């Protein structure tokens, strides 16, 4: 069952409300993500050896703090309030219980998406949406004490996103005017738009799999139903 337009609006409203009510907290939580994103965006095309090395380090930092902010945001949206110190929480994805899953699942998703893209561009884009919830699913499984395998997290994401890939695409597309605002303000608005976009994306997952631990907050038979209820809606 696809996300209806009114539900899409609600997903964005809830994300924005959470952001506005806790903006100081969210500003700190996303600060390094935004700053590293800006640095990577303005990087030169032909950097020197040392600049290239610095950019590689910045990319690594951006990777981990972005996933950390996503994980923490999901917890906050579910609790409807911040869940800790936004400074220390930026290393959430580096916790031993998460880090190997984060690294390997991200690597596998990159490999699979690249292989699909080598065949045709469009299937590669479609697959990126199919795999988009794998890290969230892995987080929930670990938090529930039922960690899934790395490939299994990707498989469950693919099954969960059957019938919902277009929903996520439209949700992201709805931020086009906010992106223009970032351009008009020479990047200043990014300190609001970036957290808003990330929170909306995580709230999409929260609505897709309601419960404190998503798929892992329900008995296994119900989990299977949630994963397969839309499998006939569209090709995975």
mmCIF file of C-alpha atoms in Angstrom, residues 10-232:
data_model
loop_
_atom_site.group_PDB
_atom_site.id
_atom_site.type_symbol
_atom_site.label_atom_id
_atom_site.label_comp_id
_atom_site.label_asym_id
_atom_site.label_seq_id
_atom_site.Cartn_x
_atom_site.Cartn_y
_atom_site.Cartn_z
ATOM 1 C CA UNK A 10 2.114 14.430 7.866
ATOM 2 C CA UNK A 11 5.555 12.802 7.663
ATOM 3 C CA UNK A 12 7.086 16.171 6.791
ATOM 4 C CA UNK A 13 5.034 18.056 9.380
ATOM 5 C CA UNK A 14 6.089 15.704 12.162
ATOM 6 C CA UNK A 15 9.726 15.958 11.134
ATOM 7 C CA UNK A 16 9.580 19.744 10.997
ATOM 8 C CA UNK A 17 7.777 19.965 14.321
ATOM 9 C CA UNK A 18 10.398 17.775 15.983
ATOM 10 C CA UNK A 19 13.139 19.898 14.417
ATOM 11 C CA UNK A 20 11.582 23.203 15.491
ATOM 12 C CA UNK A 21 10.856 22.065 19.029
ATOM 13 C CA UNK A 22 14.417 20.811 19.484
ATOM 14 C CA UNK A 23 16.352 22.985 17.062
ATOM 15 C CA UNK A 24 19.306 23.668 19.377
ATOM 16 C CA UNK A 25 19.754 19.955 19.913
ATOM 17 C CA UNK A 26 19.370 19.105 16.223
ATOM 18 C CA UNK A 27 21.690 21.939 15.169
ATOM 19 C CA UNK A 28 24.456 20.381 17.275
ATOM 20 C CA UNK A 29 23.612 16.832 16.182
ATOM 21 C CA UNK A 30 23.840 17.671 12.472
ATOM 22 C CA UNK A 31 26.548 20.341 12.668
ATOM 23 C CA UNK A 32 29.501 18.180 11.627
ATOM 24 C CA UNK A 33 27.398 16.479 8.942
ATOM 25 C CA UNK A 34 26.479 19.849 7.440
ATOM 26 C CA UNK A 35 29.990 21.293 7.651
ATOM 27 C CA UNK A 36 31.637 18.243 6.080
ATOM 28 C CA UNK A 37 28.942 18.168 3.393
ATOM 29 C CA UNK A 38 29.702 21.797 2.554
ATOM 30 C CA UNK A 39 33.448 21.144 2.427
ATOM 31 C CA UNK A 40 32.949 18.204 0.086
ATOM 32 C CA UNK A 41 30.555 20.213 -2.085
ATOM 33 C CA UNK A 42 33.031 23.048 -2.673
ATOM 34 C CA UNK A 43 36.069 20.822 -3.187
ATOM 35 C CA UNK A 44 38.153 21.556 -6.276
ATOM 36 C CA UNK A 45 38.132 19.203 -9.259
ATOM 37 C CA UNK A 46 41.920 18.821 -9.321
ATOM 38 C CA UNK A 47 43.088 18.851 -5.706
ATOM 39 C CA UNK A 48 46.704 18.509 -4.669
ATOM 40 C CA UNK A 49 47.857 15.342 -2.957
ATOM 41 C CA UNK A 50 47.392 16.800 0.521
ATOM 42 C CA UNK A 51 44.013 18.314 -0.299
ATOM 43 C CA UNK A 52 42.893 14.962 -1.705
ATOM 44 C CA UNK A 53 44.048 13.267 1.498
ATOM 45 C CA UNK A 54 42.150 15.815 3.600
ATOM 46 C CA UNK A 55 39.028 15.326 1.495
ATOM 47 C CA UNK A 56 39.265 11.567 1.973
ATOM 48 C CA UNK A 57 39.353 12.049 5.750
ATOM 49 C CA UNK A 58 36.449 14.482 5.570
ATOM 50 C CA UNK A 59 34.475 11.927 3.535
ATOM 51 C CA UNK A 60 35.053 9.272 6.189
ATOM 52 C CA UNK A 61 33.973 11.642 8.948
ATOM 53 C CA UNK A 62 30.893 12.649 6.960
ATOM 54 C CA UNK A 63 29.978 9.004 6.384
ATOM 55 C CA UNK A 64 29.992 8.065 10.067
ATOM 56 C CA UNK A 65 28.455 11.244 11.516
ATOM 57 C CA UNK A 66 25.672 11.194 8.917
ATOM 58 C CA UNK A 67 24.675 7.629 9.764
ATOM 59 C CA UNK A 68 25.026 8.415 13.468
ATOM 60 C CA UNK A 69 22.671 11.383 13.109
ATOM 61 C CA UNK A 70 20.205 9.194 11.211
ATOM 62 C CA UNK A 71 20.244 6.544 13.925
ATOM 63 C CA UNK A 72 19.861 9.075 16.731
ATOM 64 C CA UNK A 73 17.123 10.922 14.834
ATOM 65 C CA UNK A 74 15.135 7.725 14.446
ATOM 66 C CA UNK A 75 15.311 7.131 18.199
ATOM 67 C CA UNK A 76 14.321 10.728 18.871
ATOM 68 C CA UNK A 77 11.360 10.647 16.497
ATOM 69 C CA UNK A 78 10.110 7.461 18.107
ATOM 70 C CA UNK A 79 10.504 8.885 21.601
ATOM 71 C CA UNK A 80 9.213 12.303 20.475
ATOM 72 C CA UNK A 81 12.121 13.920 22.301
ATOM 73 C CA UNK A 82 15.936 14.031 22.173
ATOM 74 C CA UNK A 83 17.551 10.911 23.575
ATOM 75 C CA UNK A 84 20.968 12.108 24.750
ATOM 76 C CA UNK A 85 23.900 14.452 24.235
ATOM 77 C CA UNK A 86 24.011 15.588 20.578
ATOM 78 C CA UNK A 87 27.793 15.951 20.642
ATOM 79 C CA UNK A 88 28.642 12.453 21.829
ATOM 80 C CA UNK A 89 25.791 10.941 19.798
ATOM 81 C CA UNK A 90 27.599 11.868 16.588
ATOM 82 C CA UNK A 91 29.729 8.760 17.126
ATOM 83 C CA UNK A 92 26.698 6.471 17.477
ATOM 84 C CA UNK A 93 27.513 4.473 14.343
ATOM 85 C CA UNK A 94 31.025 3.796 15.678
ATOM 86 C CA UNK A 95 29.676 1.730 18.572
ATOM 87 C CA UNK A 96 30.956 -1.861 18.392
ATOM 88 C CA UNK A 97 27.416 -3.222 17.999
ATOM 89 C CA UNK A 98 26.853 -1.144 14.848
ATOM 90 C CA UNK A 99 30.153 -0.382 13.152
ATOM 91 C CA UNK A 100 30.791 -3.609 11.234
ATOM 92 C CA UNK A 101 27.220 -3.752 10.017
ATOM 93 C CA UNK A 102 27.352 -0.114 8.948
ATOM 94 C CA UNK A 103 30.600 -0.656 7.040
ATOM 95 C CA UNK A 104 29.798 -3.959 5.368
ATOM 96 C CA UNK A 105 26.163 -3.205 4.519
ATOM 97 C CA UNK A 106 27.193 0.152 3.026
ATOM 98 C CA UNK A 107 29.917 -1.563 1.006
ATOM 99 C CA UNK A 108 27.548 -4.251 -0.256
ATOM 100 C CA UNK A 109 24.917 -1.678 -1.204
ATOM 101 C CA UNK A 110 27.528 0.292 -3.143
ATOM 102 C CA UNK A 111 28.687 -2.832 -4.986
ATOM 103 C CA UNK A 112 25.167 -3.996 -5.853
ATOM 104 C CA UNK A 113 24.028 -0.540 -6.940
ATOM 105 C CA UNK A 114 27.148 -0.059 -9.067
ATOM 106 C CA UNK A 115 26.655 -3.412 -10.778
ATOM 107 C CA UNK A 116 23.038 -2.572 -11.573
ATOM 108 C CA UNK A 117 24.083 0.860 -12.842
ATOM 109 C CA UNK A 118 26.651 -0.707 -15.153
ATOM 110 C CA UNK A 119 23.799 -2.556 -16.836
ATOM 111 C CA UNK A 120 21.443 0.427 -17.080
ATOM 112 C CA UNK A 121 21.249 3.733 -15.221
ATOM 113 C CA UNK A 122 17.578 3.510 -14.221
ATOM 114 C CA UNK A 123 17.773 0.049 -12.567
ATOM 115 C CA UNK A 124 20.712 1.314 -10.514
ATOM 116 C CA UNK A 125 18.644 4.236 -9.243
ATOM 117 C CA UNK A 126 15.693 1.957 -8.490
ATOM 118 C CA UNK A 127 17.915 -0.424 -6.543
ATOM 119 C CA UNK A 128 19.331 2.424 -4.473
ATOM 120 C CA UNK A 129 15.784 3.052 -3.254
ATOM 121 C CA UNK A 130 15.221 -0.657 -2.694
ATOM 122 C CA UNK A 131 18.259 -0.827 -0.415
ATOM 123 C CA UNK A 132 17.632 2.530 1.306
ATOM 124 C CA UNK A 133 16.311 1.109 4.588
ATOM 125 C CA UNK A 134 18.941 -1.596 5.104
ATOM 126 C CA UNK A 135 20.939 0.331 7.715
ATOM 127 C CA UNK A 136 17.787 1.221 9.654
ATOM 128 C CA UNK A 137 16.641 -2.392 9.612
ATOM 129 C CA UNK A 138 20.059 -3.530 10.802
ATOM 130 C CA UNK A 139 19.988 -0.975 13.648
ATOM 131 C CA UNK A 140 16.550 -2.135 14.789
ATOM 132 C CA UNK A 141 17.565 -5.791 14.678
ATOM 133 C CA UNK A 142 20.660 -5.103 16.774
ATOM 134 C CA UNK A 143 18.712 -3.016 19.289
ATOM 135 C CA UNK A 144 16.164 -5.822 19.578
ATOM 136 C CA UNK A 145 18.926 -8.357 20.276
ATOM 137 C CA UNK A 146 18.131 -10.165 17.011
ATOM 138 C CA UNK A 147 20.907 -8.956 14.675
ATOM 139 C CA UNK A 148 20.319 -9.987 11.073
ATOM 140 C CA UNK A 149 23.013 -10.838 8.557
ATOM 141 C CA UNK A 150 24.391 -8.060 6.384
ATOM 142 C CA UNK A 151 22.832 -9.361 3.173
ATOM 143 C CA UNK A 152 19.628 -10.166 5.022
ATOM 144 C CA UNK A 153 19.273 -6.519 6.053
ATOM 145 C CA UNK A 154 19.508 -5.558 2.375
ATOM 146 C CA UNK A 155 17.010 -8.251 1.404
ATOM 147 C CA UNK A 156 14.540 -7.100 4.061
ATOM 148 C CA UNK A 157 14.941 -3.512 2.860
ATOM 149 C CA UNK A 158 14.211 -4.591 -0.706
ATOM 150 C CA UNK A 159 11.090 -6.430 0.448
ATOM 151 C CA UNK A 160 9.978 -3.583 2.711
ATOM 152 C CA UNK A 161 10.368 -0.998 -0.055
ATOM 153 C CA UNK A 162 8.267 -2.937 -2.560
ATOM 154 C CA UNK A 163 5.463 -0.524 -3.380
ATOM 155 C CA UNK A 164 7.182 2.353 -1.553
ATOM 156 C CA UNK A 165 10.175 3.328 -3.695
ATOM 157 C CA UNK A 166 8.146 5.960 -5.536
ATOM 158 C CA UNK A 167 6.838 7.247 -2.206
ATOM 159 C CA UNK A 168 10.346 7.935 -0.962
ATOM 160 C CA UNK A 169 11.329 9.484 -4.280
ATOM 161 C CA UNK A 170 8.337 11.853 -4.208
ATOM 162 C CA UNK A 171 9.052 12.738 -0.577
ATOM 163 C CA UNK A 172 12.607 13.685 -1.477
ATOM 164 C CA UNK A 173 11.439 15.537 -4.593
ATOM 165 C CA UNK A 174 9.098 17.632 -2.447
ATOM 166 C CA UNK A 175 12.175 19.353 -0.968
ATOM 167 C CA UNK A 176 13.075 20.997 -4.279
ATOM 168 C CA UNK A 177 11.971 24.462 -3.121
ATOM 169 C CA UNK A 178 13.969 24.048 0.070
ATOM 170 C CA UNK A 179 17.000 23.209 -2.066
ATOM 171 C CA UNK A 180 16.456 26.432 -4.008
ATOM 172 C CA UNK A 181 16.337 28.307 -0.695
ATOM 173 C CA UNK A 182 19.753 26.875 0.154
ATOM 174 C CA UNK A 183 21.098 28.215 -3.147
ATOM 175 C CA UNK A 184 19.508 31.646 -2.688
ATOM 176 C CA UNK A 185 20.925 31.982 0.845
ATOM 177 C CA UNK A 186 24.387 30.845 -0.318
ATOM 178 C CA UNK A 187 24.207 27.739 1.838
ATOM 179 C CA UNK A 188 23.091 29.341 5.103
ATOM 180 C CA UNK A 189 19.661 27.676 4.959
ATOM 181 C CA UNK A 190 21.416 24.317 4.808
ATOM 182 C CA UNK A 191 21.733 24.405 8.600
ATOM 183 C CA UNK A 192 17.951 24.072 8.722
ATOM 184 C CA UNK A 193 17.146 22.220 5.502
ATOM 185 C CA UNK A 194 19.715 19.421 5.982
ATOM 186 C CA UNK A 195 18.348 18.309 9.395
ATOM 187 C CA UNK A 196 14.781 18.721 8.126
ATOM 188 C CA UNK A 197 15.433 16.509 5.092
ATOM 189 C CA UNK A 198 17.208 13.867 7.192
ATOM 190 C CA UNK A 199 14.461 13.822 9.825
ATOM 191 C CA UNK A 200 11.757 13.484 7.161
ATOM 192 C CA UNK A 201 13.632 10.576 5.617
ATOM 193 C CA UNK A 202 13.873 8.806 8.974
ATOM 194 C CA UNK A 203 10.249 9.607 9.768
ATOM 195 C CA UNK A 204 9.328 7.914 6.481
ATOM 196 C CA UNK A 205 10.907 4.714 7.810
ATOM 197 C CA UNK A 206 9.184 5.206 11.166
ATOM 198 C CA UNK A 207 5.797 5.356 9.425
ATOM 199 C CA UNK A 208 6.690 2.420 7.198
ATOM 200 C CA UNK A 209 7.378 0.171 10.188
ATOM 201 C CA UNK A 210 5.623 1.585 13.284
ATOM 202 C CA UNK A 211 6.861 0.475 16.687
ATOM 203 C CA UNK A 212 9.771 1.165 18.990
ATOM 204 C CA UNK A 213 12.039 -1.210 17.076
ATOM 205 C CA UNK A 214 10.388 -1.257 13.675
ATOM 206 C CA UNK A 215 10.096 -4.762 12.235
ATOM 207 C CA UNK A 216 11.615 -6.159 15.412
ATOM 208 C CA UNK A 217 8.875 -4.763 17.647
ATOM 209 C CA UNK A 218 6.344 -7.286 16.355
ATOM 210 C CA UNK A 219 6.139 -11.116 16.370
ATOM 211 C CA UNK A 220 7.932 -12.813 13.493
ATOM 212 C CA UNK A 221 4.741 -13.866 11.619
ATOM 213 C CA UNK A 222 3.562 -10.227 11.574
ATOM 214 C CA UNK A 223 7.047 -9.165 10.502
ATOM 215 C CA UNK A 224 6.829 -11.474 7.493
ATOM 216 C CA UNK A 225 3.444 -9.996 6.584
ATOM 217 C CA UNK A 226 4.883 -6.461 6.771
ATOM 218 C CA UNK A 227 7.763 -7.428 4.521
ATOM 219 C CA UNK A 228 5.668 -9.144 1.897
ATOM 220 C CA UNK A 229 2.333 -7.302 1.879
ATOM 221 C CA UNK A 230 3.357 -5.149 -1.101
ATOM 222 C CA UNK A 231 5.449 -7.642 -3.040
ATOM 223 C CA UNK A 232 2.864 -7.770 -5.827
#
